[in-house]
C-alpha positions as CSV (number, residue, x, y, z in Angstrom):
1,M,111.2,164.5,-13.1
2,A,112.4,167.7,-11.6
3,F,113.8,166.0,-8.5
4,I,115.5,163.3,-10.6
5,S,117.1,165.8,-13.0
6,S,118.4,167.9,-10.1
7,G,120.2,164.9,-8.6
8,Y,117.7,163.9,-5.9
9,N,118.2,160.2,-4.8
10,P,115.0,158.8,-3.2
11,D,117.0,155.9,-1.7
12,K,119.3,158.4,0.1
13,P,117.0,161.4,0.7
14,M,119.6,163.2,2.9
15,E,122.4,163.0,0.4
16,N,123.7,166.4,-0.7
17,R,120.8,168.0,1.1
18,I,121.4,171.8,1.1
19,T,118.2,173.2,2.7
20,D,117.8,173.8,6.4
21,I,114.0,173.7,6.4
22,G,112.5,171.8,9.3
23,P,114.0,170.6,12.6
24,Q,117.3,168.7,12.6
25,K,117.3,165.1,13.9
26,Y,116.8,165.1,17.7
27,D,119.6,162.8,18.6
28,K,122.2,165.3,17.4
29,F,121.4,167.2,20.6
30,Y,121.8,164.4,23.1
31,P,124.4,165.0,25.9
32,P,127.2,162.5,25.2
33,V,126.4,160.3,28.2
34,I,122.8,160.0,27.0
35,A,123.9,159.1,23.5
36,K,126.3,156.6,24.8
37,N,123.8,154.8,27.0
38,K,120.6,155.1,25.2
39,G,118.4,152.1,25.8
40,K,120.8,150.7,28.4
41,W,119.6,152.4,31.6
42,L,119.2,150.1,34.7
43,Y,117.2,152.3,37.0
44,H,116.5,155.8,38.2
45,E,115.9,157.3,41.7
46,I,114.6,160.6,43.0
47,I,117.4,161.8,45.3
48,K,115.4,164.7,46.7
49,P,112.5,166.9,45.3
50,G,113.5,168.0,41.8
51,V,116.7,166.0,41.6
52,L,116.9,162.6,39.8
53,V,119.7,160.2,39.0
54,H,119.7,157.7,36.2
55,V,122.2,154.8,36.3
56,A,123.2,152.9,33.1
57,E,124.5,149.3,32.7
58,S,127.9,150.8,32.0
59,G,127.9,152.5,35.4
60,D,127.5,155.9,34.0
61,E,125.3,158.3,35.9
62,V,123.2,161.3,34.8
63,Y,122.0,163.7,37.4
64,T,118.9,165.8,36.4
65,V,117.7,168.9,38.1
66,R,114.1,169.8,37.3
67,V,113.0,173.4,37.7
68,G,109.6,174.9,37.2
69,G,109.3,177.0,34.1
70,A,106.5,179.1,32.5
71,R,104.6,178.4,29.3
72,L,105.3,181.9,28.1
73,M,108.9,183.1,28.6
74,T,110.8,186.2,27.7
75,V,113.8,186.0,25.4
76,T,115.8,187.3,28.4
77,L,114.8,184.4,30.6
78,I,115.6,181.9,27.8
79,R,119.0,183.4,27.4
80,E,119.6,183.0,31.1
81,I,118.6,179.4,30.9
82,C,121.1,178.9,28.1
83,E,123.8,180.6,30.1
84,I,123.2,178.2,33.0
85,A,123.3,175.2,30.6
86,D,126.6,176.5,29.1
87,K,128.1,177.1,32.6
88,H,127.2,173.7,34.2
89,C,125.9,171.3,31.6
90,D,128.2,171.7,28.6
91,G,125.4,173.5,26.8
92,H,122.7,170.8,27.1
93,V,119.2,171.6,28.4
94,R,115.7,170.2,27.8
95,W,112.1,171.2,28.3
96,T,109.4,168.8,29.5
97,T,105.8,168.6,28.4
98,R,104.7,170.2,31.6
99,N,106.8,173.4,31.1
100,N,109.7,172.2,33.3
101,I,113.3,172.9,32.5
102,E,115.8,170.0,33.1
103,F,119.5,170.5,33.5
104,M,121.6,167.4,33.2
105,V,125.2,166.7,34.5
106,D,127.2,163.5,34.2
107,D,129.2,163.9,37.4
108,K,127.8,164.2,41.0
109,A,130.5,166.8,41.8
110,K,128.7,169.1,39.4
111,L,125.3,168.7,41.0
112,D,125.5,170.9,44.1
113,P,127.0,173.9,42.3
114,L,124.2,173.7,39.7
115,V,121.5,173.5,42.4
116,K,123.0,176.3,44.4
117,D,123.2,178.5,41.3
118,L,119.6,177.8,40.3
119,E,118.3,178.5,43.8
120,S,120.3,181.8,44.1
121,R,118.6,183.4,41.0
122,K,115.5,185.4,41.9
123,F,113.2,188.0,40.3
124,D,113.2,191.5,41.6
125,G,110.1,190.8,43.6
126,G,111.9,188.0,45.5
127,S,110.3,184.9,43.8
128,F,112.5,182.1,42.5
129,K,113.4,182.2,38.8
130,F,114.2,178.5,38.7
131,P,112.4,176.7,41.6
132,V,113.7,173.2,42.0
133,G,110.9,170.5,42.4
134,G,108.0,169.0,40.6
135,T,108.9,165.3,41.1
136,G,107.6,162.4,43.0
137,A,104.8,162.6,45.6
138,G,104.2,166.4,45.1
139,V,102.6,168.8,42.8
140,T,103.9,168.8,39.3
141,N,104.2,172.0,37.3
142,I,100.8,173.2,36.0
143,I,100.2,172.9,32.2
144,H,97.8,175.4,30.7
145,T,96.4,176.9,27.6
146,Q,96.6,180.4,26.1
147,G,94.2,182.4,28.2
148,W,93.6,186.1,27.7
149,I,97.1,186.6,26.3
150,H,96.4,185.5,22.7
151,C,93.4,183.2,22.5
152,H,90.1,184.4,21.2
153,T,87.7,182.1,23.0
154,P,88.9,181.9,26.6
155,A,86.4,182.2,29.5
156,T,89.3,182.8,32.0
157,D,92.9,183.7,31.9
158,A,95.6,181.0,31.9
159,S,98.8,182.4,33.2
160,G,97.1,184.4,36.0
161,P,95.2,181.6,37.7
162,V,98.1,179.2,37.2
163,K,100.6,181.6,38.8
164,A,98.2,182.3,41.7
165,T,97.5,178.5,42.2
166,L,101.1,177.5,42.2
167,D,101.9,180.2,44.6
168,V,99.4,178.6,47.0
169,L,100.7,175.1,46.3
170,F,104.4,176.1,46.1
171,E,105.5,174.1,49.2
172,D,104.1,171.0,47.7
173,F,106.0,171.6,44.5
174,Q,109.2,171.6,46.5
175,N,108.6,168.6,48.8
176,H,107.1,165.1,48.8
177,R,104.5,165.4,51.6
178,L,101.6,164.2,49.5
179,P,100.5,160.5,49.2
180,A,101.2,160.5,45.5
181,Q,101.8,162.7,42.5
182,L,99.3,165.5,42.0
183,R,98.8,166.8,38.5
184,V,97.1,170.2,38.1
185,S,96.0,171.5,34.7
186,L,94.1,174.5,33.3
187,A,92.1,174.9,30.1
188,C,90.7,178.3,29.5
189,C,87.6,177.1,27.6
190,L,85.7,173.9,26.8
191,N,87.6,173.4,23.5
192,M,90.4,172.5,25.9
193,C,93.8,172.5,24.3
194,G,94.9,171.3,27.8
195,A,94.6,168.1,29.8
196,V,91.7,168.9,32.2
197,H,89.8,165.8,31.2
198,C,92.4,163.6,33.0
199,S,94.0,165.6,35.8
200,D,93.9,165.2,39.5
201,I,92.8,168.8,39.8
202,A,91.6,170.7,36.7
203,I,90.8,174.4,36.3
204,L,88.4,174.9,33.4
205,G,87.3,178.3,32.0
206,Y,83.5,178.1,31.3
207,H,81.2,180.3,29.3
208,R,77.5,180.5,30.5
209,K,76.0,182.7,27.9
210,P,75.4,182.3,24.1
211,P,77.3,184.6,21.7
212,L,76.3,188.2,21.2
213,L,75.2,189.1,17.6
214,D,76.5,192.3,15.9
215,H,73.9,192.2,13.2
216,E,75.0,195.5,11.6
217,Y,78.5,194.2,10.7
218,L,77.9,190.4,10.7
219,D,77.3,190.0,6.9
220,K,80.2,192.4,6.1
221,M,82.8,190.6,8.3
222,C,81.7,186.9,8.1
223,E,80.9,184.2,5.7
224,I,77.5,183.2,7.2
225,P,77.6,179.6,5.9
226,L,80.9,179.0,7.6
227,A,79.6,180.4,10.9
228,I,76.6,178.1,10.7
229,A,78.7,175.1,9.7
230,A,81.1,175.7,12.6
231,C,78.4,175.0,15.3
232,P,78.6,171.5,16.6
233,T,75.0,171.5,17.9
234,A,73.3,173.1,14.9
235,A,72.2,176.1,17.1
236,I,72.8,178.7,14.4
237,K,70.6,179.4,11.4
238,P,70.5,182.1,8.8
239,A,68.1,185.0,9.4
240,K,67.2,188.4,8.1
241,V,67.2,191.2,10.7
242,K,66.2,194.8,10.6
243,V,68.9,197.3,11.4
244,G,67.5,200.8,11.3
245,D,65.5,201.0,8.1
246,A,67.5,198.4,6.3
247,E,67.0,194.6,6.3
248,V,70.4,192.8,6.6
249,K,71.5,189.2,6.3
250,S,72.5,187.8,9.7
251,V,72.0,184.7,11.9
252,A,69.8,183.6,14.8
253,V,71.0,181.5,17.7
254,N,68.9,178.8,19.4
255,N,70.0,179.5,23.0
256,D,68.7,176.1,24.2
257,R,71.0,174.3,21.8
258,C,74.1,176.5,22.4
259,M,76.8,174.8,24.4
260,F,78.9,178.0,24.6
261,C,82.0,176.6,22.8
262,G,82.9,179.7,20.8
263,N,83.4,177.9,17.5
264,C,81.1,180.4,15.8
265,Y,83.3,183.3,17.0
266,T,86.3,181.5,15.5
267,M,84.7,181.8,12.1
268,C,82.8,185.1,12.7
269,P,84.2,188.0,14.8
270,S,80.7,189.5,14.9
271,M,79.6,186.7,17.3
272,P,81.7,187.4,20.4
273,L,81.2,185.0,23.4
274,A,83.2,186.7,26.2
275,D,81.1,188.1,29.0
276,Q,82.2,189.5,32.4
277,E,79.3,188.0,34.3
278,G,78.8,184.8,32.3
279,D,82.5,183.7,32.2
280,G,84.2,182.0,35.1
281,I,85.9,178.8,36.3
282,V,84.8,175.2,36.9
283,L,86.8,172.9,39.1
284,M,87.2,169.2,38.3
285,V,89.0,166.5,40.2
286,G,89.9,162.8,40.1
287,G,91.3,162.3,36.6
288,K,94.5,160.4,35.7
289,V,96.2,158.7,32.8
290,S,98.1,156.2,34.9
291,N,97.2,152.5,35.0
292,R,98.8,152.1,38.4
293,I,96.6,150.7,41.2
294,S,93.4,151.5,39.2
295,T,92.4,152.2,35.7
296,P,92.6,155.7,34.1
297,K,89.8,158.0,35.1
298,F,88.1,161.1,33.7
299,S,87.9,164.2,35.9
300,K,84.6,165.0,37.6
301,V,83.1,168.4,38.1
302,V,83.1,169.3,41.9
303,V,82.6,173.1,41.7
304,A,80.1,174.2,39.1
305,F,81.1,177.9,38.8
306,I,83.5,180.4,40.4
307,P,83.5,183.9,39.0
308,N,86.7,185.3,37.5
309,E,88.6,187.3,40.2
310,P,91.7,188.8,38.6
311,P,94.5,189.3,39.4
312,R,94.8,186.6,42.1
313,W,91.6,184.5,41.8
314,P,91.3,184.1,45.6
315,S,88.2,181.9,45.6
316,T,89.6,179.5,43.1
317,T,93.0,179.1,44.8
318,A,91.4,178.8,48.3
319,T,89.1,176.0,47.1
320,I,92.1,174.1,45.4
321,K,94.1,174.5,48.6
322,K,91.3,172.9,50.7
323,I,91.1,170.0,48.3
324,V,94.8,169.4,48.4
325,D,95.0,169.6,52.2
326,A,92.1,167.2,52.6
327,Y,93.7,164.8,50.2
328,S,97.0,165.0,51.9
329,A,95.5,164.3,55.3
330,G,93.2,161.5,54.3
331,A,94.6,159.4,51.4
332,N,96.8,156.4,51.8
333,K,100.3,156.3,50.4
334,Y,100.5,156.0,46.6
335,E,96.8,156.7,46.3
336,R,95.9,159.3,43.7
337,L,93.2,161.9,44.4
338,G,90.5,160.1,42.4
339,D,91.3,156.8,44.0
340,W,91.0,158.4,47.4
341,A,87.6,159.9,46.5
342,E,86.3,156.6,45.2
343,R,87.5,154.7,48.3
344,I,85.9,157.0,50.8
345,G,82.9,157.8,48.6
346,W,82.2,161.0,46.8
347,E,79.7,162.2,49.5
348,R,82.5,162.1,52.1
349,F,84.9,163.7,49.6
350,F,82.6,166.7,49.3
351,D,82.3,166.8,53.1
352,K,86.0,166.6,53.8
353,C,86.8,169.2,51.2
354,E,84.0,171.5,52.5
355,L,82.4,171.7,49.0
356,E,78.7,172.2,48.4
357,F,77.0,169.5,46.2
358,T,74.4,171.0,43.9
359,H,72.2,169.6,41.1
360,H,74.6,171.1,38.6
361,L,77.1,168.4,39.5
362,I,74.8,165.4,38.7
363,D,76.3,163.6,35.7
364,D,73.8,161.3,34.0
365,F,75.2,161.4,30.5
366,R,76.4,158.0,29.3
367,D,77.3,157.6,25.6
368,P,77.5,154.0,24.4
369,A,81.2,154.5,23.8
370,Y,81.5,155.1,27.6
371,Y,81.0,151.4,28.1
372,T,82.4,149.9,24.9
373,W,85.7,151.7,24.3
374,R,88.6,150.2,25.9
375,Q,90.0,153.0,28.1
376,T,92.8,151.1,29.9
377,T,95.7,148.7,29.3
378,Q,94.6,146.6,32.3
379,F,93.1,143.8,30.2
380,K,90.8,141.3,31.7
381,F,90.3,137.8,30.1
């Protein structure tokens, strides 16, 4: 009755709305040419790496310049992005799901000044602030997770390996020399708030040791039932442990059951998982979401472990570079990395990429859902 008595009309929920809680409706922020031609686009083309044109039924055109951005940005950089949008794009700018920034103009005459302005802006160290690219048959911008900056369960950093990897692959971000699009992703632990399960090349942070147990403080800092319930493999059970002369309530971990996910640490700070020797990187390849040519694929592990090597992760980046170069030299046009590996055979893939095959890479797990779930839109009747 409170809503009715205050004048709220359920048939017109936005009528006389006075609060600004929540986001405003997205279409308020469309550039005028987008709003005018929504749903009426005829085709689009990639004019050159990082530059696209969309043509509408009305003849209107939108030129989009895509530049690589970072997942974590300073306020200063965001203000500079807004300044560029005000200067060239009537204040309109958008972010993509892969951390790209896209500037849109409705007149070809505005395109070259925009591109020249973006390419002229550099950091003090000489690198591009707004590198143009990430389209077509090249490397797309790398999506990644939190890493050491503000996540509590990472086995590797995110921003560091991503920066180092994209420095190595930067030429392929800015051109179209590859057979097809190449998506690279990073997740800093197995909980994977990233897309490493379905990327052409995936960088995965991996723990190899079970959590440490700080018995002295565990009962004081944690709710033991929550820590036990958080374990997906039932590897944790309550236990009483002697600390000095006193017996304290704590937990015990079955190391054979532990899969090093870090869920227990999420619930209990006295069960840290990070370890300098045990943490590192796994490389996976061959995943994709696209239905084009072949069905979607899950990524496969091809390098079982690479130690963390901050600040530039040289072993990781060198291995990724070898994989990309071998793919570029051997694949057919339009062939994704996983399609190429399956066509030539995974044995030859390891040989061409100069990777060692070990028993750690044998995948013999097949859940019934692997066969019964429909994983593609390529229906067969």
